[in-house]
Short mmCIF file of C-alpha atoms and ligand atoms in Angstrom, two decimals:
data_model
loop_
_atom_site.label_atom_id
_atom_site.label_comp_id
_atom_site.label_asym_id
_atom_site.label_seq_id
_atom_site.Cartn_x
_atom_site.Cartn_y
_atom_site.Cartn_z
CA UNK A 27 23.84 8.64 -7.15
CA UNK A 28 24.53 8.61 -10.91
CA UNK A 29 27.61 6.40 -10.40
CA UNK A 30 25.46 3.85 -8.58
CA UNK A 31 22.86 3.98 -11.34
CA UNK A 32 25.48 3.33 -14.04
CA UNK A 33 27.07 0.50 -12.04
CA UNK A 34 23.70 -1.20 -11.39
CA UNK A 35 22.59 -0.86 -15.01
CA UNK A 36 25.96 -2.25 -16.21
CA UNK A 37 25.72 -5.29 -13.93
CA UNK A 38 28.61 -4.31 -11.61
CA UNK A 39 29.54 -6.77 -8.86
CA UNK A 40 28.67 -6.21 -5.22
CA UNK A 41 32.31 -5.41 -4.49
CA UNK A 42 32.39 -2.77 -7.22
CA UNK A 43 29.13 -1.25 -5.97
CA UNK A 44 30.43 -1.25 -2.38
CA UNK A 45 33.54 0.67 -3.49
CA UNK A 46 31.69 3.58 -5.14
CA UNK A 47 31.96 6.67 -2.93
CA UNK A 48 28.71 7.76 -1.28
CA UNK A 49 27.38 11.17 -2.30
CA UNK A 50 26.71 13.98 0.20
CA UNK A 51 23.23 14.60 -1.16
CA UNK A 52 20.49 12.72 -2.95
CA UNK A 53 17.25 13.49 -4.79
CA UNK A 54 14.09 12.96 -2.76
CA UNK A 55 10.36 13.70 -2.67
CA UNK A 56 9.60 15.73 0.44
CA UNK A 57 7.00 17.74 2.27
CA UNK A 58 8.10 20.77 4.30
CA UNK A 59 7.37 21.47 7.96
CA UNK A 60 6.89 25.20 7.28
CA UNK A 61 4.11 24.39 4.77
CA UNK A 62 1.86 22.20 6.94
CA UNK A 63 -0.72 25.01 7.15
CA UNK A 64 -0.88 25.61 3.39
CA UNK A 65 -4.27 23.92 2.91
CA UNK A 66 -5.92 25.16 6.10
CA UNK A 67 -9.68 25.59 5.71
CA UNK A 68 -9.89 23.66 2.42
CA UNK A 69 -11.92 20.46 2.05
CA UNK A 70 -9.78 17.31 1.61
CA UNK A 71 -10.54 17.06 -2.10
CA UNK A 72 -9.06 20.52 -2.73
CA UNK A 73 -5.81 19.81 -0.90
CA UNK A 74 -3.42 19.26 -3.80
CA UNK A 75 -0.33 17.02 -3.43
CA UNK A 76 1.10 18.67 -6.55
CA UNK A 77 1.57 21.83 -4.46
CA UNK A 78 2.91 20.27 -1.27
CA UNK A 79 5.27 17.61 -2.69
CA UNK A 80 8.76 18.82 -3.64
CA UNK A 81 11.55 16.99 -5.43
CA UNK A 82 14.85 18.31 -4.14
CA UNK A 83 18.38 17.44 -3.00
CA UNK A 84 18.69 16.50 0.67
CA UNK A 85 21.76 15.47 2.72
CA UNK A 86 22.59 11.75 3.09
CA UNK A 87 21.96 10.87 6.77
CA UNK A 88 24.44 8.93 8.89
CA UNK A 89 23.96 5.13 8.86
CA UNK A 90 23.15 3.26 12.12
CA UNK A 91 24.87 -0.12 12.69
CA UNK A 92 21.64 -2.09 12.00
CA UNK A 93 20.77 -0.19 8.81
CA UNK A 94 21.52 -0.25 5.10
CA UNK A 95 21.66 2.34 2.35
CA UNK A 96 19.64 1.26 -0.66
CA UNK A 97 19.97 2.75 -4.16
CA UNK A 98 16.30 3.05 -5.08
CA UNK A 99 15.48 2.02 -8.64
CA UNK A 100 11.71 2.44 -8.25
CA UNK A 101 9.14 3.23 -5.61
CA UNK A 102 5.35 3.48 -5.41
CA UNK A 103 2.56 5.74 -4.26
CA UNK A 104 0.60 4.52 -1.30
CA UNK A 105 -2.40 6.16 0.26
CA UNK A 106 -0.15 7.22 3.14
CA UNK A 107 1.74 9.40 0.60
CA UNK A 108 -1.59 11.14 0.04
CA UNK A 109 -2.25 11.53 3.78
CA UNK A 110 1.25 12.98 4.34
CA UNK A 111 1.02 15.36 1.40
CA UNK A 112 -2.36 16.80 2.39
CA UNK A 113 -1.32 16.91 6.07
CA UNK A 114 -4.32 14.80 7.12
CA UNK A 115 -5.46 13.54 9.53
CA UNK A 116 -2.43 15.33 11.00
CA UNK A 117 0.98 16.50 9.72
CA UNK A 118 3.55 13.69 9.87
CA UNK A 119 6.17 15.96 11.48
CA UNK A 120 4.72 15.14 14.93
CA UNK A 121 5.68 11.47 14.28
CA UNK A 122 9.23 12.54 13.41
CA UNK A 123 9.49 14.65 16.57
CA UNK A 124 8.44 11.68 18.70
CA UNK A 125 10.95 9.40 16.98
CA UNK A 126 13.56 12.14 17.41
CA UNK A 127 13.16 12.02 21.19
CA UNK A 128 13.78 8.25 21.38
CA UNK A 129 17.50 7.91 20.72
CA UNK A 130 20.56 9.41 19.07
CA UNK A 131 19.66 7.53 15.87
CA UNK A 132 16.03 8.57 16.12
CA UNK A 133 17.11 12.22 16.35
CA UNK A 134 18.31 12.09 12.72
CA UNK A 135 14.67 11.86 11.58
CA UNK A 136 13.43 15.09 13.15
CA UNK A 137 14.09 17.48 10.27
CA UNK A 138 12.32 20.42 8.61
CA UNK A 139 11.54 18.14 5.66
CA UNK A 140 10.07 14.63 5.46
CA UNK A 141 11.20 12.24 2.71
CA UNK A 142 8.09 10.17 2.00
CA UNK A 143 7.56 6.72 0.50
CA UNK A 144 6.82 3.29 2.02
CA UNK A 145 7.71 0.99 -0.88
CA UNK A 146 10.84 0.53 -3.00
CA UNK A 147 12.91 -1.83 -5.06
CA UNK A 148 16.63 -1.32 -5.45
CA UNK A 149 20.14 -2.45 -4.62
CA UNK A 150 21.99 -2.52 -1.30
CA UNK A 151 24.98 -0.17 -1.56
CA UNK A 152 26.29 -0.15 2.05
CA UNK A 153 25.42 -1.98 5.25
CA UNK A 154 26.01 -1.01 8.87
CA UNK A 155 28.41 -2.98 11.05
CA UNK A 156 25.62 -5.07 12.67
CA UNK A 157 23.97 -6.20 9.41
CA UNK A 158 24.48 -9.91 8.83
CA UNK A 159 22.23 -11.11 6.01
CA UNK A 160 22.65 -8.47 3.31
CA UNK A 161 25.58 -7.01 1.40
CA UNK A 162 26.29 -4.45 -1.32
CA UNK A 163 24.98 -5.62 -4.69
CA UNK A 164 21.94 -7.50 -3.32
CA UNK A 165 18.78 -6.75 -5.31
CA UNK A 166 15.99 -6.13 -2.86
CA UNK A 167 12.52 -4.87 -2.08
CA UNK A 168 11.64 -3.13 1.17
CA UNK A 169 8.72 -3.53 3.52
CA UNK A 170 7.58 -0.69 5.72
CA UNK A 171 7.34 -2.21 9.22
CA UNK A 172 9.87 -0.13 11.17
CA UNK A 173 10.49 -1.60 14.64
CA UNK A 174 13.17 -1.49 17.26
CA UNK A 175 14.08 -5.16 17.65
CA UNK A 176 15.72 -4.48 21.04
CA UNK A 177 12.26 -3.73 22.46
CA UNK A 178 10.77 -6.86 24.13
CA UNK A 179 7.28 -5.90 22.95
CA UNK A 180 8.46 -6.40 19.35
CA UNK A 181 9.10 -10.11 19.77
CA UNK A 182 5.74 -11.85 19.68
CA UNK A 183 4.18 -10.04 16.74
CA UNK A 184 6.25 -6.99 15.80
CA UNK A 185 3.08 -5.15 14.70
CA UNK A 186 2.27 -5.11 18.45
CA UNK A 187 5.59 -3.44 19.32
CA UNK A 188 5.21 -0.36 21.48
CA UNK A 189 7.25 1.71 19.03
CA UNK A 190 6.09 0.15 15.74
CA UNK A 191 6.13 2.67 12.88
CA UNK A 192 5.57 2.82 9.15
CA UNK A 193 8.78 3.69 7.29
CA UNK A 194 8.47 6.79 5.11
CA UNK A 195 5.30 7.85 6.93
CA UNK A 196 6.14 7.77 10.63
CA UNK A 197 9.89 7.79 9.95
CA UNK A 198 12.02 9.89 7.62
CA UNK A 199 14.25 8.89 4.65
CA UNK A 200 11.48 7.01 2.78
CA UNK A 201 11.51 5.28 -0.58
CA UNK A 202 10.38 8.08 -2.93
CA UNK A 203 13.99 9.07 -3.55
CA UNK A 204 17.20 7.92 -5.24
CA UNK A 205 18.48 6.60 -1.90
CA UNK A 206 16.84 5.35 1.25
CA UNK A 207 17.93 4.26 4.71
CA UNK A 208 16.23 1.18 6.14
CA UNK A 209 16.67 -1.21 9.02
CA UNK A 210 18.12 -4.54 7.90
CA UNK A 211 14.90 -6.23 9.05
CA UNK A 212 12.94 -4.37 6.37
CA UNK A 213 14.84 -5.98 3.51
CA UNK A 214 13.52 -8.84 1.36
CA UNK A 215 14.74 -10.38 -1.90
CA UNK A 216 13.59 -8.77 -5.14
CA UNK A 217 11.41 -11.11 -7.23
CA UNK A 218 13.86 -11.96 -10.02
CA UNK A 219 11.26 -12.16 -12.80
CA UNK A 220 9.96 -8.63 -12.26
CA UNK A 221 11.14 -5.25 -13.53
CA UNK A 222 12.22 -2.65 -10.97
CA UNK A 223 8.85 -0.88 -11.14
CA UNK A 224 6.83 -4.10 -10.94
CA UNK A 225 8.86 -5.17 -7.92
CA UNK A 226 8.46 -1.79 -6.21
CA UNK A 227 4.68 -1.68 -5.94
CA UNK A 228 3.87 -4.81 -3.95
CA UNK A 229 5.25 -4.87 -0.43
CA UNK A 230 2.94 -2.47 1.38
CA UNK A 231 -0.43 -3.42 -0.07
CA UNK A 232 0.37 -7.08 -0.71
CA UNK A 233 1.60 -7.68 2.85
CA UNK A 234 -1.37 -5.78 4.33
CA UNK A 235 -3.86 -7.88 2.33
CA UNK A 236 -1.95 -11.05 3.27
CA UNK A 237 -2.24 -10.30 6.99
CA UNK A 238 -5.90 -9.27 6.68
CA UNK A 239 -7.00 -12.43 4.86
CA UNK A 240 -4.44 -15.24 5.02
CA UNK A 241 -2.51 -14.81 8.26
CA UNK A 242 -3.86 -16.13 11.56
CA UNK A 243 -3.50 -12.55 12.81
CA UNK A 244 -6.26 -11.55 10.40
CA UNK A 245 -9.50 -13.10 9.19
CA UNK A 246 -7.87 -16.54 8.73
CA UNK A 247 -9.75 -17.19 5.47
CA UNK A 248 -10.53 -20.79 4.53
CA UNK A 249 -11.46 -22.55 1.30
CA UNK A 250 -14.97 -21.76 0.14
CA UNK A 251 -15.29 -18.52 2.12
CA UNK A 252 -17.26 -15.76 0.43
CA UNK A 253 -15.18 -12.59 0.78
CA UNK A 254 -16.66 -9.18 0.02
CA UNK A 255 -13.87 -6.85 -1.11
CA UNK A 256 -14.44 -3.10 -1.16
CA UNK A 257 -12.29 -1.25 -3.70
CA UNK A 258 -11.45 -4.56 -5.37
CA UNK A 259 -9.25 -3.01 -8.07
CA UNK A 260 -7.54 -0.57 -5.68
CA UNK A 261 -4.13 -0.87 -4.02
CA UNK A 262 -5.24 -3.33 -1.33
CA UNK A 263 -8.16 -4.85 -3.21
CA UNK A 264 -6.10 -5.98 -6.24
CA UNK A 265 -4.05 -8.25 -3.95
CA UNK A 266 -7.06 -9.28 -1.83
CA UNK A 267 -8.84 -10.61 -4.93
CA UNK A 268 -5.76 -12.70 -5.80
CA UNK A 269 -5.54 -14.14 -2.26
CA UNK A 270 -9.19 -15.13 -2.25
CA UNK A 271 -8.92 -16.81 -5.65
CA UNK A 272 -5.64 -18.55 -4.72
CA UNK A 273 -7.10 -19.72 -1.41
CA UNK A 274 -10.18 -21.35 -2.92
CA UNK A 275 -12.53 -18.61 -1.76
CA UNK A 276 -15.28 -16.78 -3.61
CA UNK A 277 -14.52 -13.07 -4.05
CA UNK A 278 -17.30 -10.54 -4.44
CA UNK A 279 -15.64 -7.38 -5.71
CA UNK A 280 -17.13 -3.93 -5.26
CA UNK A 281 -15.92 -1.19 -7.63
CA UNK A 282 -17.20 2.09 -9.03
CA UNK A 283 -17.10 1.83 -12.83
CA UNK A 284 -17.80 -0.55 -15.70
CA UNK A 285 -14.10 -0.41 -16.65
CA UNK A 286 -13.21 -1.76 -13.23
CA UNK A 287 -15.91 -4.43 -13.53
CA UNK A 288 -14.18 -5.61 -16.73
CA UNK A 289 -10.78 -5.54 -15.03
CA UNK A 290 -12.07 -7.73 -12.18
CA UNK A 291 -13.55 -10.21 -14.64
CA UNK A 292 -10.17 -10.41 -16.37
CA UNK A 293 -8.65 -11.22 -12.99
CA UNK A 294 -11.09 -14.11 -12.60
CA UNK A 295 -13.45 -12.45 -10.13
CA UNK A 296 -16.89 -13.36 -11.43
CA UNK A 297 -19.13 -11.77 -8.79
CA UNK A 298 -18.84 -8.01 -9.12
CA UNK A 299 -20.94 -5.07 -7.96
CA UNK A 300 -20.66 -1.62 -9.52
CA UNK A 301 -21.50 0.53 -6.49
CA UNK A 302 -21.91 3.65 -8.62
CA UNK A 303 -24.42 2.02 -10.97
CA UNK A 304 -26.30 0.66 -7.94
CA UNK A 305 -26.22 4.12 -6.35
CA UNK A 306 -26.29 2.85 -2.75
CA UNK A 307 -27.20 5.57 -0.23
CA UNK A 308 -26.08 4.01 3.04
CA UNK A 309 -26.25 7.45 4.67
CA UNK A 310 -29.49 9.46 4.31
CA UNK A 311 -27.66 12.51 5.63
CA UNK A 312 -24.46 13.16 7.65
CA UNK A 313 -25.98 11.62 10.80
CA UNK A 314 -28.47 8.95 9.71
CA UNK A 315 -27.93 5.63 8.01
CA UNK A 316 -30.54 3.80 5.96
CA UNK A 317 -30.97 0.13 6.87
CA UNK A 318 -33.08 -0.47 3.76
CA UNK A 319 -30.02 0.41 1.66
CA UNK A 320 -27.87 -2.06 3.65
CA UNK A 321 -30.56 -4.65 2.96
CA UNK A 322 -30.60 -3.83 -0.78
CA UNK A 323 -26.82 -4.26 -0.85
CA UNK A 324 -27.11 -7.61 0.97
CA UNK A 325 -29.70 -8.82 -1.54
CA UNK A 326 -27.41 -7.86 -4.43
CA UNK A 327 -24.60 -9.95 -2.89
CA UNK A 328 -26.95 -12.93 -2.38
CA UNK A 329 -28.16 -12.60 -5.97
CA UNK A 330 -24.57 -13.13 -7.11
CA UNK A 331 -23.31 -15.88 -4.77
CA UNK A 332 -26.44 -17.15 -3.00
CA UNK A 333 -25.14 -16.39 0.48
CA UNK A 334 -23.78 -13.71 2.78
CA UNK A 335 -20.05 -12.98 3.06
CA UNK A 336 -18.01 -14.94 5.60
CA UNK A 337 -15.50 -12.10 5.52
CA UNK A 338 -15.77 -8.43 4.59
CA UNK A 339 -12.50 -6.77 3.57
CA UNK A 340 -13.07 -3.24 4.94
CA UNK A 341 -11.11 -0.02 4.46
CA UNK A 342 -13.44 2.76 3.18
CA UNK A 343 -14.61 3.28 6.79
CA UNK A 344 -17.43 5.69 7.58
CA UNK A 345 -19.31 5.35 4.28
CA UNK A 346 -19.42 1.56 4.29
CA UNK A 347 -18.87 0.17 7.80
CA UNK A 348 -22.57 0.07 8.72
CA UNK A 349 -23.33 -1.87 5.54
CA UNK A 350 -20.30 -4.14 6.02
CA UNK A 351 -21.41 -5.18 9.51
CA UNK A 352 -24.98 -5.71 8.30
CA UNK A 353 -24.19 -7.94 5.30
CA UNK A 354 -21.61 -10.19 7.02
CA UNK A 355 -22.78 -13.78 7.60
CA UNK A 356 -23.76 -14.90 11.12
CA UNK A 357 -20.48 -15.65 12.89
CA UNK A 358 -18.48 -13.93 10.14
CA UNK A 359 -15.64 -11.41 10.31
CA UNK A 360 -15.26 -7.82 9.20
CA UNK A 361 -11.53 -7.20 8.87
CA UNK A 362 -10.60 -3.53 8.75
CA UNK A 363 -7.32 -1.69 8.23
CA UNK A 364 -8.40 1.82 7.34
CA UNK A 365 -11.06 4.49 7.05
CA UNK A 366 -10.51 6.43 3.84
CA UNK A 367 -13.92 8.12 3.95
CA UNK A 368 -13.82 8.94 7.69
CA UNK A 369 -12.62 7.21 10.84
CA UNK A 370 -15.59 7.89 13.11
CA UNK A 371 -17.53 4.86 11.91
CA UNK A 372 -21.04 3.84 12.91
CA UNK A 373 -22.80 0.49 12.75
CA UNK A 374 -25.82 -1.07 14.40
CA UNK A 375 -24.38 -3.12 17.24
CA UNK A 376 -27.45 -5.40 17.34
CA UNK A 377 -26.44 -6.82 13.98
CA UNK A 378 -22.98 -7.54 15.37
CA UNK A 379 -23.72 -9.19 18.71
CA UNK A 380 -27.00 -10.96 17.92
CA UNK A 381 -25.36 -12.69 14.98
CA UNK A 382 -22.02 -13.25 16.71
CA UNK A 383 -20.01 -11.37 14.12
CA UNK A 384 -16.52 -10.03 14.87
CA UNK A 385 -14.69 -6.92 13.81
CA UNK A 386 -11.00 -7.67 13.45
CA UNK A 387 -8.50 -4.84 13.19
CA UNK A 388 -5.38 -5.20 11.10
CA UNK A 389 -2.40 -3.01 10.30
CA UNK A 390 0.38 -3.69 7.78
CA UNK A 391 2.24 -6.97 8.55
CA UNK A 392 5.12 -8.27 10.62
CA UNK A 393 8.41 -9.24 8.94
CA UNK A 394 7.44 -12.89 8.65
CA UNK A 395 4.08 -12.07 7.06
CA UNK A 396 5.68 -9.57 4.69
CA UNK A 397 8.32 -12.18 3.82
CA UNK A 398 5.67 -14.83 3.09
CA UNK A 399 3.67 -12.39 0.98
CA UNK A 400 6.86 -11.47 -0.93
CA UNK A 401 7.70 -15.16 -1.37
CA UNK A 402 4.36 -15.60 -3.15
CA UNK A 403 5.32 -12.76 -5.51
CA UNK A 404 8.75 -14.39 -6.05
CA UNK A 405 7.00 -17.65 -6.97
CA UNK A 406 4.64 -15.89 -9.38
CA UNK A 407 1.59 -16.88 -7.34
CA UNK A 408 0.74 -13.25 -6.58
CA UNK A 409 1.25 -10.75 -9.40
CA UNK A 410 1.93 -7.03 -9.29
CA UNK A 411 -1.06 -4.75 -9.85
CA UNK A 412 1.01 -2.00 -11.47
CA UNK A 413 -1.12 0.12 -13.79
CA UNK A 414 1.03 3.13 -14.56
CA UNK A 415 4.48 4.56 -13.91
CA UNK A 416 5.63 8.16 -13.32
CA UNK A 417 9.13 9.65 -13.07
CA UNK A 418 10.10 10.94 -9.62
CA UNK A 419 9.77 14.55 -10.85
CA UNK A 420 6.03 13.92 -11.27
CA UNK A 421 5.45 12.39 -7.85
CA UNK A 422 2.89 15.14 -7.07
CA UNK A 423 0.77 14.17 -10.08
CA UNK A 424 1.07 10.48 -9.15
CA UNK A 425 -0.18 11.19 -5.60
CA UNK A 426 -2.95 13.41 -7.02
CA UNK A 427 -4.20 10.45 -9.11
CA UNK A 428 -4.47 8.26 -6.00
CA UNK A 429 -6.02 11.06 -3.91
CA UNK A 430 -8.81 11.43 -6.50
CA UNK A 431 -9.31 7.69 -7.09
CA UNK A 432 -8.33 8.11 -10.78
CA UNK A 433 -6.06 5.07 -10.74
CA UNK A 434 -6.37 1.30 -10.60
CA UNK A 435 -4.08 -1.02 -8.66
CA UNK A 436 -0.72 0.56 -7.97
CA UNK A 437 1.17 3.54 -9.37
CA UNK A 438 4.95 3.12 -9.56
CA UNK A 439 7.50 5.93 -9.48
CA UNK A 440 10.84 5.57 -11.25
CA UNK A 441 13.81 6.78 -9.19
CA UNK A 442 17.23 5.66 -10.52
CA UNK A 443 15.73 3.35 -13.16
CA UNK A 444 15.89 5.47 -16.35
CA UNK A 445 13.01 3.68 -18.07
CA UNK A 446 10.42 1.01 -17.44
CA UNK A 447 11.17 -2.61 -18.30
CA UNK A 448 14.62 -2.99 -16.68
CA UNK A 449 15.76 -5.28 -13.88
CA UNK A 450 14.45 -8.69 -15.01
CA UNK A 451 16.83 -11.57 -14.16
CA UNK A 452 14.58 -14.64 -14.41
CA UNK A 453 13.10 -14.61 -17.92
CA UNK A 454 12.10 -18.28 -17.72
CA UNK A 455 9.78 -17.72 -14.76
CA UNK A 456 8.39 -14.62 -16.42
CA UNK A 457 7.56 -16.60 -19.52
CA UNK A 458 6.02 -19.37 -17.46
CA UNK A 459 3.70 -16.93 -15.65
CA UNK A 460 2.95 -15.10 -18.90
CA UNK A 461 2.94 -11.39 -19.76
CA UNK A 462 -0.84 -11.60 -19.91
CA UNK A 463 -1.11 -12.29 -16.19
CA UNK A 464 1.70 -9.93 -15.24
CA UNK A 465 0.23 -7.00 -17.13
CA UNK A 466 -3.52 -7.13 -16.50
CA UNK A 467 -3.65 -3.74 -14.77
CA UNK A 468 -1.17 -2.05 -17.13
CA UNK A 469 -2.93 -3.36 -20.22
CA UNK A 470 -6.22 -2.16 -18.85
CA UNK A 471 -4.84 1.31 -18.07
CA UNK A 472 -3.36 1.70 -21.53
CA UNK A 473 -6.64 0.60 -23.17
CA UNK A 474 -8.39 3.29 -21.14
CA UNK A 475 -5.86 5.92 -22.22
CA UNK A 476 -6.38 4.93 -25.87
CA UNK A 477 -10.14 5.07 -25.39
CA UNK A 478 -9.89 8.51 -23.78
CA UNK A 479 -7.77 9.85 -26.66
CA UNK A 480 -10.24 8.62 -29.30
CA UNK A 481 -13.31 10.00 -27.41
P1 NAP B 510 -6.70 2.91 -3.22
O1 NAP B 510 -5.71 2.36 -4.17
O2 NAP B 510 -7.15 4.31 -3.35
O3 NAP B 510 -7.98 1.93 -3.29
C1 NAP B 510 -9.08 2.12 -2.45
C2 NAP B 510 -10.35 1.77 -3.18
O4 NAP B 510 -11.42 1.92 -2.27
C3 NAP B 510 -10.65 2.70 -4.34
O5 NAP B 510 -10.12 2.15 -5.52
C4 NAP B 510 -12.17 2.76 -4.36
O6 NAP B 510 -12.63 1.80 -5.29
C5 NAP B 510 -12.59 2.31 -2.96
N1 NAP B 510 -13.22 3.40 -2.23
C6 NAP B 510 -12.72 4.63 -1.97
N2 NAP B 510 -13.61 5.35 -1.29
C7 NAP B 510 -14.71 4.58 -1.12
C8 NAP B 510 -15.97 4.76 -0.53
N3 NAP B 510 -16.30 5.93 0.07
N4 NAP B 510 -16.85 3.73 -0.55
C9 NAP B 510 -16.56 2.57 -1.14
N5 NAP B 510 -15.37 2.33 -1.74
C10 NAP B 510 -14.46 3.33 -1.73
O7 NAP B 510 -6.18 2.76 -1.73
P2 NAP B 510 -5.53 1.50 -1.00
O8 NAP B 510 -4.07 1.51 -1.21
O9 NAP B 510 -6.30 0.29 -1.34
O10 NAP B 510 -5.80 1.91 0.50
C11 NAP B 510 -7.13 1.98 0.98
C12 NAP B 510 -7.10 2.53 2.40
O11 NAP B 510 -6.37 1.63 3.22
C13 NAP B 510 -6.41 3.88 2.55
O12 NAP B 510 -7.09 4.64 3.51
C14 NAP B 510 -5.01 3.53 3.06
O13 NAP B 510 -4.44 4.57 3.81
C15 NAP B 510 -5.34 2.32 3.91
N6 NAP B 510 -4.23 1.37 4.06
C16 NAP B 510 -3.97 0.90 5.31
C17 NAP B 510 -2.95 0.01 5.49
C18 NAP B 510 -2.63 -0.48 6.86
O14 NAP B 510 -1.62 -1.16 7.03
N7 NAP B 510 -3.40 -0.19 7.87
C19 NAP B 510 -2.21 -0.44 4.40
C20 NAP B 510 -2.53 0.00 3.12
C21 NAP B 510 -3.56 0.92 2.97
P3 NAP B 510 -13.94 2.01 -6.19
O15 NAP B 510 -14.09 3.48 -6.41
O16 NAP B 510 -13.65 1.26 -7.44
O17 NAP B 510 -15.08 1.41 -5.42
#
């Protein structure tokens, strides 16, 4: 892949890039099927991605007619990288086996290793014979909705497709690598004003937050809505806050440190709750919740914005769902896409039905939603939440940081890009948006590092 790296960095034409011979092997971050039992018996927190993630050479798979090879300049850690690398809630090899049974092309994915990664920025280097809209040399970002567009169920909302998958989690050949294989309908234009690493971190979390809040498939937020956002400086939350502010809503951000409170204020989110300082105890013990703590939380929200949330942006799951249902306004919506702290959630149904609240489920985004979310990044209306960047060799450490909630926003991983700061084409737009806005999370992270080194 070095020849592709040199060509891309030297501004080679699409024709020149398309003429470079493909390698037999490429460098990739993998987990191994014969290691899925390595953490058996350990609590989640002790399952260490630094032990299960490998960076190694793997063979280049054959290309299907509707696919493209992408030279990956940068990728990102998502929480699904953590799930895959700690083999929870189940090892991802069962997904690959199922895909392997579907077709001749699906069979390529069922391997003793799984190349992870559900985000990337890079350059198209080859396209299959059925690809119409993309060609070698195109600078792109990739979204992770992996669907068979010959399946009728994929044609209303492709997230409802019977065989919908997440690329690099439920399929192989993901983005944490120097090369990836994607379906043509996963490709979107790279925002020209961003570096490779800034461009690589957005698609998964930005599109998910877009569907949850803005799209009619989600909570369908309107101007003036109060939106409670759990983990408001996290991967999803950092985009959710921007959507609420852009859409004329009133975000109430929940975070767990004073540093994060400051970060949210810098983003323009004025109503913030530090859940650690407030020490909410929604659960008295493993089986019993405490309604008086839900009530205390509700009062704290009212004290900030004078009313209850129209929408609660939910993803922590078991720890928070009871409180989320309780504090939502009469007739409001709890929109959920995850359950980081446990998926067997519990809430008091009386507070749901008597006050006509709705729980809306959401999962990633269809191509159109991902495209619209990416368009907002291209226009500079949504900014990357990149806080820190690791080289591919340190992918285990990067996943460890996310697993232990030591990060803010998004962590990028450099693949073929040799350093940060490369890949910008539209300097005028960058200047118009301003480095200040583009670098809020990174500036914050570097201030924290400085602080830590002086302490
Ligand atoms: P992230 O970057 O780790 O951010 C999550 C934030 O949630 C953390 O920063 C933390 O913020 C907060 N949090 C964690 N545990 C909590 C708890 N017990 N109670 C309250 N807040 C808690 O992760 P992410 O990328 O935002 O993803 C969040 C979840 O959504 C993950 O489970 C991920 O797998 C899932 N997800 C689903 C989809 C989908 O399409 N369905 C897409 C993306 C992500 P504070 O500590 O500051 O409060």
